[in-house]
mmCIF file of C-alpha atoms and ligand atoms in Angstrom:
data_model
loop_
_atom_site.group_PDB
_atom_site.id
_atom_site.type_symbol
_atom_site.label_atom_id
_atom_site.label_comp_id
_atom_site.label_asym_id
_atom_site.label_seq_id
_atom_site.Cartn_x
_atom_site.Cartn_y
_atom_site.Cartn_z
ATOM 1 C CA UNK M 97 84.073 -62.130 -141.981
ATOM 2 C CA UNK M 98 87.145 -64.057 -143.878
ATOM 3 C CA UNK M 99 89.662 -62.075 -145.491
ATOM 4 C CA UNK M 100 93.116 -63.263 -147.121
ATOM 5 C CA UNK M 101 96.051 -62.395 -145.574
ATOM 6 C CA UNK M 102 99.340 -62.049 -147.706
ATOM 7 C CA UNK M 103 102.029 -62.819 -144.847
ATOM 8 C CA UNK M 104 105.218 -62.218 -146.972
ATOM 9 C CA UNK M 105 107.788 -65.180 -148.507
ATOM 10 C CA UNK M 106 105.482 -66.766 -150.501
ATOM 11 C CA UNK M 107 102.398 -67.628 -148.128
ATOM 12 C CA UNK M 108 99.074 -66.564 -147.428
ATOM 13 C CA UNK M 109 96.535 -66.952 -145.102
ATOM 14 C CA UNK M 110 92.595 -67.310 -144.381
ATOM 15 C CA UNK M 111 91.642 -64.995 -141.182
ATOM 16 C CA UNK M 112 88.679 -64.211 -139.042
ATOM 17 C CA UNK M 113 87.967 -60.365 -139.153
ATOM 18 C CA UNK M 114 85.033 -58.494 -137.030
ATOM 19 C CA UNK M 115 82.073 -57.911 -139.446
ATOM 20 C CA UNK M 116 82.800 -54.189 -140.511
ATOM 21 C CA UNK M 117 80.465 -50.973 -139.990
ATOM 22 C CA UNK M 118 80.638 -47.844 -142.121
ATOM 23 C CA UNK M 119 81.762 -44.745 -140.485
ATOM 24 C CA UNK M 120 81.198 -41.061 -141.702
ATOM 25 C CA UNK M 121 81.489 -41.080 -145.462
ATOM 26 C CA UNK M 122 82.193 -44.868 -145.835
ATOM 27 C CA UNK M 123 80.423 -47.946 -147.228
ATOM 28 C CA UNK M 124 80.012 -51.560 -146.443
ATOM 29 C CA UNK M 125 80.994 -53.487 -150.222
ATOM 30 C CA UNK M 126 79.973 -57.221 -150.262
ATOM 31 C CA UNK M 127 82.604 -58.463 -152.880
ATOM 32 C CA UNK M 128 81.112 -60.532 -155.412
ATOM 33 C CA UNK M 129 84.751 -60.774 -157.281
ATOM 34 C CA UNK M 130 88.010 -59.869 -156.265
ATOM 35 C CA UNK M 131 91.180 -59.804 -159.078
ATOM 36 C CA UNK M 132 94.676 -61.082 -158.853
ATOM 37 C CA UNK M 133 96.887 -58.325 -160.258
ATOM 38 C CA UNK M 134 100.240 -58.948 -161.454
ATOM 39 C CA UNK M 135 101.264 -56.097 -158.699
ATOM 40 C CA UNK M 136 99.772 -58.863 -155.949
ATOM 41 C CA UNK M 137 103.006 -61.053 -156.628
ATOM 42 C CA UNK M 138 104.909 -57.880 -155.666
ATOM 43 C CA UNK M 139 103.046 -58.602 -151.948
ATOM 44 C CA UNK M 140 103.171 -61.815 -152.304
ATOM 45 C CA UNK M 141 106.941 -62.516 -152.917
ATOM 46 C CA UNK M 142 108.739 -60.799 -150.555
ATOM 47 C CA UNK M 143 109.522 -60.859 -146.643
ATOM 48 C CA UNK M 144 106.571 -59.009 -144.674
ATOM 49 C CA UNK M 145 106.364 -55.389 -145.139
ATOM 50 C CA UNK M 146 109.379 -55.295 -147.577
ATOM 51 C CA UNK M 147 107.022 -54.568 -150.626
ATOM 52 C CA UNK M 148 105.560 -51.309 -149.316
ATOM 53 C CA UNK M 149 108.663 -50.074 -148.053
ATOM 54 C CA UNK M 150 110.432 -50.702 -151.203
ATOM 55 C CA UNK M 151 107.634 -48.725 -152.858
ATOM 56 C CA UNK M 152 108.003 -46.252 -150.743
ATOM 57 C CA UNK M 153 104.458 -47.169 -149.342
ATOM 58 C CA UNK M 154 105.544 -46.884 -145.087
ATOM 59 C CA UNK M 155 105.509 -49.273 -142.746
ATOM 60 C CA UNK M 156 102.697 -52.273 -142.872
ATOM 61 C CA UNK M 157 102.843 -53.606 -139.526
ATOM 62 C CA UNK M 158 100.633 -56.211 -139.372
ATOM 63 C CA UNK M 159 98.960 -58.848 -142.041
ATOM 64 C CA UNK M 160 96.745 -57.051 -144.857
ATOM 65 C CA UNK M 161 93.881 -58.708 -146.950
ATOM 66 C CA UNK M 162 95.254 -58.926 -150.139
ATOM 67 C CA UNK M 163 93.378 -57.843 -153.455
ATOM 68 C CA UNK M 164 93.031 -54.549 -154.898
ATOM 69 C CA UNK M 165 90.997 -55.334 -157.365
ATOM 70 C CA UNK M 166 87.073 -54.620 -155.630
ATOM 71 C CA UNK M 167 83.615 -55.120 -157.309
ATOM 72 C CA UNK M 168 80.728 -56.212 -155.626
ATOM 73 C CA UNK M 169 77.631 -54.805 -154.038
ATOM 74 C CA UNK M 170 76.909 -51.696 -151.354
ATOM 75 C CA UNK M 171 76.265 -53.635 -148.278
ATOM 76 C CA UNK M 172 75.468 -50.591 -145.980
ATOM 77 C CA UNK M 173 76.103 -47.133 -146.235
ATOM 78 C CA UNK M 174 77.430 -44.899 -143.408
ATOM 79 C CA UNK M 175 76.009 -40.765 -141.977
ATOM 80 C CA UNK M 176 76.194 -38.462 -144.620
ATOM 81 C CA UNK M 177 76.946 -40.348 -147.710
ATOM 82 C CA UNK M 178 74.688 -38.532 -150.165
ATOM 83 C CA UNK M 179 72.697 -41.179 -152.266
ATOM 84 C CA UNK M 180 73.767 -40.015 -155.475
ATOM 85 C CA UNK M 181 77.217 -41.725 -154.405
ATOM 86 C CA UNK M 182 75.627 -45.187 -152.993
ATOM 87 C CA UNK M 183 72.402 -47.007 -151.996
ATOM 88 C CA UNK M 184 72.283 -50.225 -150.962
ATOM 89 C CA UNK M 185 71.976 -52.849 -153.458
ATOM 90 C CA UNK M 186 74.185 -50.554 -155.989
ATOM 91 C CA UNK M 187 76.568 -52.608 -158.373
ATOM 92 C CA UNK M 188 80.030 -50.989 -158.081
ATOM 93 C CA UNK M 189 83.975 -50.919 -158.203
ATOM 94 C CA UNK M 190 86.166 -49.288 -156.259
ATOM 95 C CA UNK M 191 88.616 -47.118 -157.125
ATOM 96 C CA UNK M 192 91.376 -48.358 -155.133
ATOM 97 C CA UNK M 193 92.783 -45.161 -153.530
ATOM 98 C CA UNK M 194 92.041 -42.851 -150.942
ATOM 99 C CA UNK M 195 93.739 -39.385 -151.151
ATOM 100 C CA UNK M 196 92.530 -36.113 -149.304
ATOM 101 C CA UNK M 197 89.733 -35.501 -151.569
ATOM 102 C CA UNK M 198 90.256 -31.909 -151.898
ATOM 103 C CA UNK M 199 93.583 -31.614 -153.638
ATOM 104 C CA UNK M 200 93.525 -30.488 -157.528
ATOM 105 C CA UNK M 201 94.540 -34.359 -158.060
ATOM 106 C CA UNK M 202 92.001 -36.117 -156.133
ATOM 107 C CA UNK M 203 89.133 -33.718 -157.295
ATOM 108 C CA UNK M 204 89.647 -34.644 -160.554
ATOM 109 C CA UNK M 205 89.572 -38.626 -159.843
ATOM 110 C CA UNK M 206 93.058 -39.117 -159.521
ATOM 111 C CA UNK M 207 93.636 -39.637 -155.749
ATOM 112 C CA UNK M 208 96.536 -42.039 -156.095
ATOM 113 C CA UNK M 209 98.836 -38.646 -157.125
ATOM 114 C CA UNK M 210 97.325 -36.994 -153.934
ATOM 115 C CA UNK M 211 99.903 -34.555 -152.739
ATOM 116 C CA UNK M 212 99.259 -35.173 -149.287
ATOM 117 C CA UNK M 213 100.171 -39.210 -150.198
ATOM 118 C CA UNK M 214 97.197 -41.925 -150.591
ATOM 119 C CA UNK M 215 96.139 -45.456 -149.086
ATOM 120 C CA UNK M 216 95.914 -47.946 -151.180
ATOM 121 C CA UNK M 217 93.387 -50.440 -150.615
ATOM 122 C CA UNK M 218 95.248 -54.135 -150.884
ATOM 123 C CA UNK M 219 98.147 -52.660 -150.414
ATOM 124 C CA UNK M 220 98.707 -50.478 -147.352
ATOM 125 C CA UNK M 221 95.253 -51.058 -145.750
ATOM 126 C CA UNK M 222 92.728 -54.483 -146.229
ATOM 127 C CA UNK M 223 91.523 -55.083 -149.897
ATOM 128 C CA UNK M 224 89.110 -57.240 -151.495
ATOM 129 C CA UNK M 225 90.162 -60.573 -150.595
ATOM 130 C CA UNK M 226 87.280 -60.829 -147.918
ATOM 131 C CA UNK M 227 83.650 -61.147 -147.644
ATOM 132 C CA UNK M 228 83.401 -57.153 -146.901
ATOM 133 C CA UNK M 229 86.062 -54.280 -147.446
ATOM 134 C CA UNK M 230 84.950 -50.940 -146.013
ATOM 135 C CA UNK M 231 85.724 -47.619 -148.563
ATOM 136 C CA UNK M 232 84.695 -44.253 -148.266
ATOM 137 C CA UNK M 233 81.499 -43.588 -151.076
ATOM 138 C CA UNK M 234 83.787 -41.173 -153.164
ATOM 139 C CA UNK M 235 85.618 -44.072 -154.560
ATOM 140 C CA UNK M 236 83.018 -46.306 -155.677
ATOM 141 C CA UNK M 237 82.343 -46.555 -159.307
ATOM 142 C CA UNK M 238 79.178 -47.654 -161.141
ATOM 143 C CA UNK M 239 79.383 -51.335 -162.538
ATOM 144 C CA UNK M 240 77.230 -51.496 -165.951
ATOM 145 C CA UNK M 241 74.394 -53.695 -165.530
ATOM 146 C CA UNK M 242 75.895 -55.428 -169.117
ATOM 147 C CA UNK M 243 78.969 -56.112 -166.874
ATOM 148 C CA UNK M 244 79.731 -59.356 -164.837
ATOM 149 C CA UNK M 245 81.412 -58.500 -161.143
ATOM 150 C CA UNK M 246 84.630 -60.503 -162.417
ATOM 151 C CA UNK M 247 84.741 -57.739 -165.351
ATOM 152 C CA UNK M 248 84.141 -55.049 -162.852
ATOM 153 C CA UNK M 249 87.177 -56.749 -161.013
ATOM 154 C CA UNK M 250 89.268 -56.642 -163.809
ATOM 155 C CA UNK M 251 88.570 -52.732 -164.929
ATOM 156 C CA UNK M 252 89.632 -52.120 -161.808
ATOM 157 C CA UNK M 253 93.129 -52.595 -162.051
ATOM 158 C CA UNK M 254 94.622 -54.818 -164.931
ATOM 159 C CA UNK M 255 92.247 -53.832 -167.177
ATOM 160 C CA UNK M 256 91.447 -50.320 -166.305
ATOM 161 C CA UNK M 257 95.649 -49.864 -166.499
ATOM 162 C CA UNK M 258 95.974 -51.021 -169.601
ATOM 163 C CA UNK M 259 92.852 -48.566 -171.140
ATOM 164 C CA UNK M 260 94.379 -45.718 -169.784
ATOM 165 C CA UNK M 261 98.098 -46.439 -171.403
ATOM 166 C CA UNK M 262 96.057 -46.802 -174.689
ATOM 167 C CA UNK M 263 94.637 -43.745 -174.384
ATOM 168 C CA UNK M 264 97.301 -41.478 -173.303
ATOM 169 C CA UNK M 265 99.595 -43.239 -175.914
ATOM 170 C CA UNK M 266 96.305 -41.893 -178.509
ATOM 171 C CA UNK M 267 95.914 -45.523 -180.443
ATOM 172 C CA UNK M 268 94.096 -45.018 -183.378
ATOM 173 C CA UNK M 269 92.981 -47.605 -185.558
ATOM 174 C CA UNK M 270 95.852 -46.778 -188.089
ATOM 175 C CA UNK M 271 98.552 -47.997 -186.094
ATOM 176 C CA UNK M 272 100.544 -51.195 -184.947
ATOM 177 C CA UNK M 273 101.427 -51.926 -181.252
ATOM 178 C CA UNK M 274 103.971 -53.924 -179.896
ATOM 179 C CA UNK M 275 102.629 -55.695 -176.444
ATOM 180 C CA UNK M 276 105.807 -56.402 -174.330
ATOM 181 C CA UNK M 277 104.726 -58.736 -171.826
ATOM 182 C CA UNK M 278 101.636 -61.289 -171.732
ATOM 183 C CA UNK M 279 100.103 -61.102 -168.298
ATOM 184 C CA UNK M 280 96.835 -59.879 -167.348
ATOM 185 C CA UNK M 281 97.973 -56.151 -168.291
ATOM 186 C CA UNK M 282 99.317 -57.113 -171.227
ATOM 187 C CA UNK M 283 96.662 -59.320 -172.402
ATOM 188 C CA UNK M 284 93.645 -56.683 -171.704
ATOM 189 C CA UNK M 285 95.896 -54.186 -174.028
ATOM 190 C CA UNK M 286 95.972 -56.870 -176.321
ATOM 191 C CA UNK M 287 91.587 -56.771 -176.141
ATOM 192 C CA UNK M 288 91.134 -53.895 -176.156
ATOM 193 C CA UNK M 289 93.728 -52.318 -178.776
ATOM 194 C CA UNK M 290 91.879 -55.030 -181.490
ATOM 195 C CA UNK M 291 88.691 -53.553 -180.148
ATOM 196 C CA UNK M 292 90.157 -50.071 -181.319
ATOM 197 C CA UNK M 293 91.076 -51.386 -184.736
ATOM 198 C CA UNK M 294 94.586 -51.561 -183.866
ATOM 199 C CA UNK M 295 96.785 -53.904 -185.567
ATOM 200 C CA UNK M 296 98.422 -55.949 -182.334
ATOM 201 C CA UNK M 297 101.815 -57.479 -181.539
ATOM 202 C CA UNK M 298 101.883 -59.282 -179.179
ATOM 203 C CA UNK M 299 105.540 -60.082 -176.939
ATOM 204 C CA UNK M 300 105.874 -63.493 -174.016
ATOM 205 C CA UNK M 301 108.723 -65.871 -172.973
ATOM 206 C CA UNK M 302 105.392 -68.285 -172.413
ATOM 207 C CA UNK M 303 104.105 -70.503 -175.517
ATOM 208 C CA UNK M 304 100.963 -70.141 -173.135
ATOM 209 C CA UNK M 305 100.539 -66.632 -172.774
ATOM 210 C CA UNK M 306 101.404 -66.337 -176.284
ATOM 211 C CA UNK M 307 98.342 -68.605 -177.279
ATOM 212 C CA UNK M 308 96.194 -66.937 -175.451
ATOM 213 C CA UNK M 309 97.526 -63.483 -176.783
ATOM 214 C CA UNK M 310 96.359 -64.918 -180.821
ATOM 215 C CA UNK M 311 92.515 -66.154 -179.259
ATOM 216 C CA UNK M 312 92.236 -62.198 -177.668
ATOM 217 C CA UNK M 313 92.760 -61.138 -180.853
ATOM 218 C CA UNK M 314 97.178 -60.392 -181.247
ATOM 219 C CA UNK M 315 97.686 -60.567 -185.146
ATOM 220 C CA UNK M 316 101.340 -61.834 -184.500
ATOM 221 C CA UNK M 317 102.474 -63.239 -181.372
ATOM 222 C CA UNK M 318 106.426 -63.607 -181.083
ATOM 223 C CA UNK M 319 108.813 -65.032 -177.884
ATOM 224 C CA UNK M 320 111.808 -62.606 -177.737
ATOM 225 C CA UNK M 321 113.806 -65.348 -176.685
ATOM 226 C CA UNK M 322 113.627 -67.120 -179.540
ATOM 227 C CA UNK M 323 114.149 -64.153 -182.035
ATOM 228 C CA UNK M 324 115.568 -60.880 -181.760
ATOM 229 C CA UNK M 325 112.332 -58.819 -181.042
ATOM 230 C CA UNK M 326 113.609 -55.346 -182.656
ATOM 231 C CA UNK M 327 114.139 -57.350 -186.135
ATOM 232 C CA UNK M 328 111.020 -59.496 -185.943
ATOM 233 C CA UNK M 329 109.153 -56.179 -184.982
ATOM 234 C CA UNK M 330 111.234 -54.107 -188.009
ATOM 235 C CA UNK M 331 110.202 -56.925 -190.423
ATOM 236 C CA UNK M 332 106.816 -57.133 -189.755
ATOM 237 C CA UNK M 333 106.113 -53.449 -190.263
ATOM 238 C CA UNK M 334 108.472 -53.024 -193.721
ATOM 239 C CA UNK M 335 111.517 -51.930 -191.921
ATOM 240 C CA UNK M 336 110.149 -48.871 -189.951
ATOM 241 C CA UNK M 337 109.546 -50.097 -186.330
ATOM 242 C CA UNK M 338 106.055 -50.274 -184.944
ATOM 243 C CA UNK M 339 104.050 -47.105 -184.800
ATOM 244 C CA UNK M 340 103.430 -47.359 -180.929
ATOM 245 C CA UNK M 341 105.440 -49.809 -177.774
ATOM 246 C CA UNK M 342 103.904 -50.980 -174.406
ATOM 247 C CA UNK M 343 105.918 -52.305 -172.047
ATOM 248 C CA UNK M 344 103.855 -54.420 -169.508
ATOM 249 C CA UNK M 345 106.593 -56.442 -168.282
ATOM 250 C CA UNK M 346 109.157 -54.257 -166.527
ATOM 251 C CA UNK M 347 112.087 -55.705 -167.840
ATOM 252 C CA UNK M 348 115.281 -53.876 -168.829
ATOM 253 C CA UNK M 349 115.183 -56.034 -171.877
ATOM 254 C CA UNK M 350 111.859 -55.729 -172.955
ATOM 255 C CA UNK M 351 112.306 -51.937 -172.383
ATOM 256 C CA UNK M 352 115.110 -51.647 -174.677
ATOM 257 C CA UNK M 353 113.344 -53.655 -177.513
ATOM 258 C CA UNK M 354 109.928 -51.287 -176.983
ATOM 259 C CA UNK M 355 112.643 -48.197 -177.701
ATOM 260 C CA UNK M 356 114.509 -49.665 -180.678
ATOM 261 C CA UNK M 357 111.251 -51.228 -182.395
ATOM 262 C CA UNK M 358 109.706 -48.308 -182.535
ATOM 263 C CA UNK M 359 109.550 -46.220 -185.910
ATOM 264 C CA UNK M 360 110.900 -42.204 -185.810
ATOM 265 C CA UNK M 361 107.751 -40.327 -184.745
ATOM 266 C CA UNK M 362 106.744 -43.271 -182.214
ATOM 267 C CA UNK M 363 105.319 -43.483 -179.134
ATOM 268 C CA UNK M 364 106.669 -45.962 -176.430
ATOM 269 C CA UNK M 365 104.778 -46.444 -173.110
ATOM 270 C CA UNK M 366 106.082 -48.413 -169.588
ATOM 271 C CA UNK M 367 103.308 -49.603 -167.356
ATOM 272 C CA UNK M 368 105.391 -52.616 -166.040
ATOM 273 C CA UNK M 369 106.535 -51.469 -162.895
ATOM 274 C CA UNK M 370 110.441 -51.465 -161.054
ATOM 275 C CA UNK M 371 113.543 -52.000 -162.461
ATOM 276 C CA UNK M 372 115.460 -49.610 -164.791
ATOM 277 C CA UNK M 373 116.529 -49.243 -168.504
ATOM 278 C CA UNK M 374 119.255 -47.339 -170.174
ATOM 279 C CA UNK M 375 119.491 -46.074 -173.391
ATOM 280 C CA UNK M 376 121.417 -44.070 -176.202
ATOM 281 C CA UNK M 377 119.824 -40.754 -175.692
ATOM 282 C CA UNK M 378 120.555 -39.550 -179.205
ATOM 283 C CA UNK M 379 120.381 -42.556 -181.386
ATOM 284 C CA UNK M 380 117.263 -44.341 -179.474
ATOM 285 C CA UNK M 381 115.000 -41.139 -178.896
ATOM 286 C CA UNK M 382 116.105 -37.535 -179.942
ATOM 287 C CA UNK M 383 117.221 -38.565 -183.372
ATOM 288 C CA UNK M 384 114.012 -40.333 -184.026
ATOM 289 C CA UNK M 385 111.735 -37.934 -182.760
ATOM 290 C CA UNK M 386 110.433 -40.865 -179.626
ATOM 291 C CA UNK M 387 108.161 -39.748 -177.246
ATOM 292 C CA UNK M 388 108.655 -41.989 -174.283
ATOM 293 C CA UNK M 389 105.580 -42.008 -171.512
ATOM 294 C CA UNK M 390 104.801 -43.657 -168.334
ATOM 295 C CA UNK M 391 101.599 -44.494 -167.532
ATOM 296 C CA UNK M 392 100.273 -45.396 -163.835
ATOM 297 C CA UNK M 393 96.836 -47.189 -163.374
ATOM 298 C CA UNK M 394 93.813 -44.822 -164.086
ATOM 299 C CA UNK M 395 91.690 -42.185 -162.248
ATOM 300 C CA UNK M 396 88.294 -42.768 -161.020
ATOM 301 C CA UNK M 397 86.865 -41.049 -163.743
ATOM 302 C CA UNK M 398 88.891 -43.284 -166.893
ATOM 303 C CA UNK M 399 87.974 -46.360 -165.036
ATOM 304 C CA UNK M 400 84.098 -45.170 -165.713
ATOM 305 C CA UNK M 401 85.082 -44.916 -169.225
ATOM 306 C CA UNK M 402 86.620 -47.950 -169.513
ATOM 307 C CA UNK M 403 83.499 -50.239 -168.371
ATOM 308 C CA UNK M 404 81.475 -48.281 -170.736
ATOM 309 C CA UNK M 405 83.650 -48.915 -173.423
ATOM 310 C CA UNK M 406 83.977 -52.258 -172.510
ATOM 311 C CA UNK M 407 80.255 -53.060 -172.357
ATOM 312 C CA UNK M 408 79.513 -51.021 -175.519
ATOM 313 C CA UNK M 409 81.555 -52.750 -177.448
ATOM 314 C CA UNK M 410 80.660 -55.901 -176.188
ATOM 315 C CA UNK M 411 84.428 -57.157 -174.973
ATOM 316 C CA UNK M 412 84.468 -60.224 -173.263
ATOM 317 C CA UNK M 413 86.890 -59.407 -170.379
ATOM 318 C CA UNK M 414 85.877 -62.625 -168.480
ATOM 319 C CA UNK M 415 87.649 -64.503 -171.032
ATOM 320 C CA UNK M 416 91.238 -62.777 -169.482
ATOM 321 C CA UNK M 417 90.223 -65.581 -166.154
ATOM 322 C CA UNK M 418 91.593 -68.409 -166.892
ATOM 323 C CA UNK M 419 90.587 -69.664 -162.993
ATOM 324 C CA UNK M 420 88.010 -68.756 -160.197
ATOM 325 C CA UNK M 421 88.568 -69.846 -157.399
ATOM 326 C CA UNK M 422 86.597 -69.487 -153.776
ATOM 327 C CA UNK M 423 89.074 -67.516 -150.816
ATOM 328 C CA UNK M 424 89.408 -70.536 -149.201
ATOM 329 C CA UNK M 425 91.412 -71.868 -152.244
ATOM 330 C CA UNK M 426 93.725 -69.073 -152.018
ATOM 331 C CA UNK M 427 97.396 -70.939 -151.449
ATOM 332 C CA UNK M 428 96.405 -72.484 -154.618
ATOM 333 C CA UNK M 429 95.597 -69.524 -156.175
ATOM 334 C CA UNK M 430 98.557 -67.769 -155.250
ATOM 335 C CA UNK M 431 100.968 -71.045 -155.895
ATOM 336 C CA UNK M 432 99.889 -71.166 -159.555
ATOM 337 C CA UNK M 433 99.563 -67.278 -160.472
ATOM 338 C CA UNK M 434 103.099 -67.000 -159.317
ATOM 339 C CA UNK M 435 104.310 -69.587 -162.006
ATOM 340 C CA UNK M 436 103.154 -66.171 -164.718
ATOM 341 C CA UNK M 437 102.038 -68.718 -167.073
ATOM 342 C CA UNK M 438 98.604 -68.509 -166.971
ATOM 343 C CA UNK M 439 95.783 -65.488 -167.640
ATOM 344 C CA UNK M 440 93.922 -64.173 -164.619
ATOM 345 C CA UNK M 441 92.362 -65.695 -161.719
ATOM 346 C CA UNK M 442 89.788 -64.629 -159.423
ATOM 347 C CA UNK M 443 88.194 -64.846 -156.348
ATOM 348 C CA UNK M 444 84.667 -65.000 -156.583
ATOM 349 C CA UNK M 445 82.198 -64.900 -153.875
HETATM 350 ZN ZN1 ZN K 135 94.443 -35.075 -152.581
HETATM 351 ZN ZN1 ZN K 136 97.073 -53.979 -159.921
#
């Protein structure tokens, strides 16, 4: 089988790999579409290795296929996978982490806060960049038959992130958001908070991102680099500050505008990963009452949720790819994802 190889400073590589054969508790996936995550240019960037070390991820000693965003079809099925978890021919995603199974984290779906640490598929062992990956059953996840596999990609990191900052943040139709940050996290929030009745606004340093922000349904789109975000934000909500802040981008400055735009009684949430932010304990959160959350992808269980909700409510998530592209295109892929100026691409097979 083929399988991309991210092999550090900015290059990547198409590689031979032996045809894969489920062990005890795994399955064979034959990836019909495979996501490029904002977090892949974290891989991508970098000298070999330097990534998952930074992240405090271990050692990665040799190339990995890329892509940690998996949907496609149960190939084969290895001894003693019950079939209530996968038959062959079964539309899934996969929930991209492997913890012990048995801790009171990973029984509840949430393997990637696994106490005794997790692998991450795409990141610290091969991902979906390939003809086959090999998972154990448990962290498969039904695909909707409504569902296209390059949705099912998406829900099952970009989009499945952004559901579950929603959520824990407790949007309600009453309120205004603030999106920091136009990429494909940002963008899905931007979906899916106007699917919730949400009024949006949406945040980019891109005239591109920021058009595309107004077609997914962003009521006001502003660049922060062309007016100071925490008035723009103040003015557009009668002085008060928006009711709820999500920072997708990771920047310090971004941060700081989430905090200050946001009215007494708010809620401000970071996804965007890295980095730092400091702020004025007293005037920027106690004396307004702030709660400030982070929020880190989704368990196994919310990403269910999330495709239901997103075929229920008919969202067209395939709109968030702006390009497909085959694995043998991926240099390409890679070269032009890394310019952050476009929505999502995908590898489709
Ligand atoms: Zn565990
Ligand atoms: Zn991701």
């Amino acid at each position: 089988m083929r399988g991309v190889v991210f092999l550090g400073n900015r290059q990547v590589g198409l590689r031979e790999f032996p045809d894969p054969s489920p062990g005890p508790g795994e399955v064979v996936l034959a990836i019909k579409a495979s996501g490029m995550c904002g977090s892949d240019l974290k891989f991508y960037r970098p000298a070999p290795g330097e990534a998952q070390r930074a992240l405090g991820l271990g050692d990665v000693s040799e190339p990995l296929i890329g892509g940690h965003e998996p949907c496609g079809v149960v190939a084969a099925v290895g001894p003693g996978v019950p079939e209530a978890e996968a038959r062959v021919g079964m539309r899934v995603m996969d929930h991209h982490y492997c913890g012990c199974g048995g801790c009171p984290h990973c029984r509840v779906g949430w393997s990637q806060l696994c106490r005794a640490g997790f692998v991450g598929y795409g990141v610290t062992a091969h991902g979906a960049h390939a003809d086959y990956m090999t998972v154990p059953a448990r962290t498969l996840v039904p695909l909707p038959d409504e569902l296209s596999f390059a949705t099912g990609a998406a829900i099952s990191c970009g989009t499945g992130t952004a559901y579950n900052a929603l959520r824990r943040m407790n949007l309600s139709g009453r309120d205004t958001l603030a999106v920091f940050g136009q990429g494909p996290v940002g963008l899905s929030a931007v979906q899916l908070a106007t699917a919730m009745g949400a009024r949006v606004i949406a945040l980019d340093v891109t005239k591109e991102r920021l058009a595309f922000a107004k077609e997914l349904g962003a009521d006001v789109a502003l660049d922060p680099s062309a007016d100071d975000p925490i008035e723009a934000l103040k003015q557009l909500t009668h002085g008060e500050g928006v009711d709820l802040a999500l920072d997708c981008s990771g920047a310090e400055a971004a941060r700081t505008a989430a905090i200050r735009a946001t009215r007494t009684w708010g809620t401000v949430c970071f996804v965007g990963e890295g980095g730092s932010v400091t702020i004025d304990v007293s005037r920027d959160m106690i004396r307004k009452q702030l709660t400030v959350i982070g929020s880190w992808t989704f368990s196994s269980v919310i990403q269910g949720e999330c495709a239901r909700f997103v075929a229920d409510r008919k969202i067209d998530v395939d709109r968030l790819f702006t390009q497909r592209w085959t694995l043998d295109q991926a240099t390409e892929a890679y070269r032009l994802f890394d310019t952050q100026t476009t929505g999502k691409g995908v590898f489709l097979l």
